[in-house]
Amino acid sequence: MYKTVFVKPGNKGWGVGLKLTPTDKKNKVVSVTGGGIHPVAQQIADLTGGIACDGFKNAIPEDEMLCAIIDCGGTARIGVYPMKRIPTVDVLSSSPSGPLSKHITEDIFVSGVRPEDVSQIEDANLEDQQIAAINHAHAEDAESAAATEKMLAEGRETEEEFRERYSKIKEEHQEEQAKKDSFLVRFSRGIGGVMSTFYQSGRDALDMLLKNIIPFMAFISMIVGIINYTGIGDWLANVLSPLAGSLPGMIILALICSIPILSPILGPGAVISQVIGVLIGTQIANGSIPVQYALPALFAINAHVGCDFIPVGLSLGEAKPETVAIGVPAILYGRMLTGFTAVILAWLASFGMY
């Protein structure tokens, strides 16, 4: 009798998609968007054989709702229908938020949906099309629907007559809907969409700040505190600084600083780079180290820079756990290979510079 549709999340939408199949009782597609029936609601009703209803003008019993179409950016309405376990389709690209966010789950909610994101799972046959047409006609014109159903039941209407009647009823409905869809309604929807986009962007930024950036800053602060308090950084710097007096020594220095086990520890606060940089700069100023070693020394003491940020950077890029597990060691080893290579290239580039 009815058809099944799949509603997938749209561009930047949330959720995995909903599969909707009407029944004789639960066949109302309720549009709670203002300005009449939203195109997404009409599309779902057309493809399933359900009845599209304006939720602002009609009181639809909850046990008759196939789904609810909303345009909420993330306050109260976004969670009202999911709380009642009514499949909810948000035409805005919203994610779970608000006081009822705990009720918004992937099995009951999808967002960012456009009419083209609704697709029929099975092909419709003539009988199903006739029944769907009767349901639509009943929603718009009860008398015409009853007459159409009676004529079909008695077999006095041919397929061509039925299609012509159904096409006429649908055109009348579209004309009526176009009158409702005034400039003010379109303007209001546009403003709502813009505000929702900014609101969702702010929420995403704050969520990223709380989940990724602030914990990373706390971790870095702890590591820097440990290094400064224990004096490990100064000790390592004093041990490694003599290596900066020759090209082989700087290559060894770059290799040591970029060892995958050490580089994430040496990176925070750039303690090693700062201390060794000051010591080398002083020696160059005194004439103890030739000035042409300044450029290769710069690359030698920075071979570990950024190695502590790799897992956080991948996390900010929303990399999958498998990508992080493989990508972190790959980048660390790659940094080790390119670190001493950069020292050699810098040494070659320093010829004739001073």
Short mmCIF file of N, CA and C in Angstrom, two decimals, residues 92 187-197:
data_model
loop_
_atom_site.label_atom_id
_atom_site.label_comp_id
_atom_site.label_asym_id
_atom_site.label_seq_id
_atom_site.Cartn_x
_atom_site.Cartn_y
_atom_site.Cartn_z
N LEU A 92 17.50 22.26 8.63
CA LEU A 92 18.73 23.01 8.89
C LEU A 92 19.83 22.05 9.33
N PHE A 187 11.69 35.05 2.99
CA PHE A 187 12.68 35.91 3.66
C PHE A 187 12.92 35.42 5.09
N SER A 188 11.86 35.06 5.77
CA SER A 188 12.00 34.56 7.15
C SER A 188 12.81 33.27 7.20
N ARG A 189 12.56 32.39 6.24
CA ARG A 189 13.32 31.15 6.19
C ARG A 189 14.79 31.43 5.91
N GLY A 190 15.06 32.42 5.02
CA GLY A 190 16.45 32.75 4.72
C GLY A 190 17.18 33.29 5.93
N ILE A 191 16.52 34.19 6.68
CA ILE A 191 17.12 34.73 7.90
C ILE A 191 17.36 33.61 8.91
N GLY A 192 16.38 32.72 9.03
CA GLY A 192 16.54 31.60 9.95
C GLY A 192 17.70 30.70 9.58
N GLY A 193 17.88 30.48 8.27
CA GLY A 193 19.00 29.65 7.83
C GLY A 193 20.35 30.28 8.13
N VAL A 194 20.46 31.60 7.91
CA VAL A 194 21.72 32.31 8.20
C VAL A 194 22.03 32.26 9.68
N MET A 195 21.04 32.55 10.51
CA MET A 195 21.24 32.55 11.96
C MET A 195 21.61 31.16 12.45
N SER A 196 20.97 30.15 11.87
CA SER A 196 21.28 28.77 12.27
C SER A 196 22.71 28.40 11.91
N THR A 197 23.19 28.87 10.76
CA THR A 197 24.55 28.56 10.34
C THR A 197 25.57 29.17 11.30
#
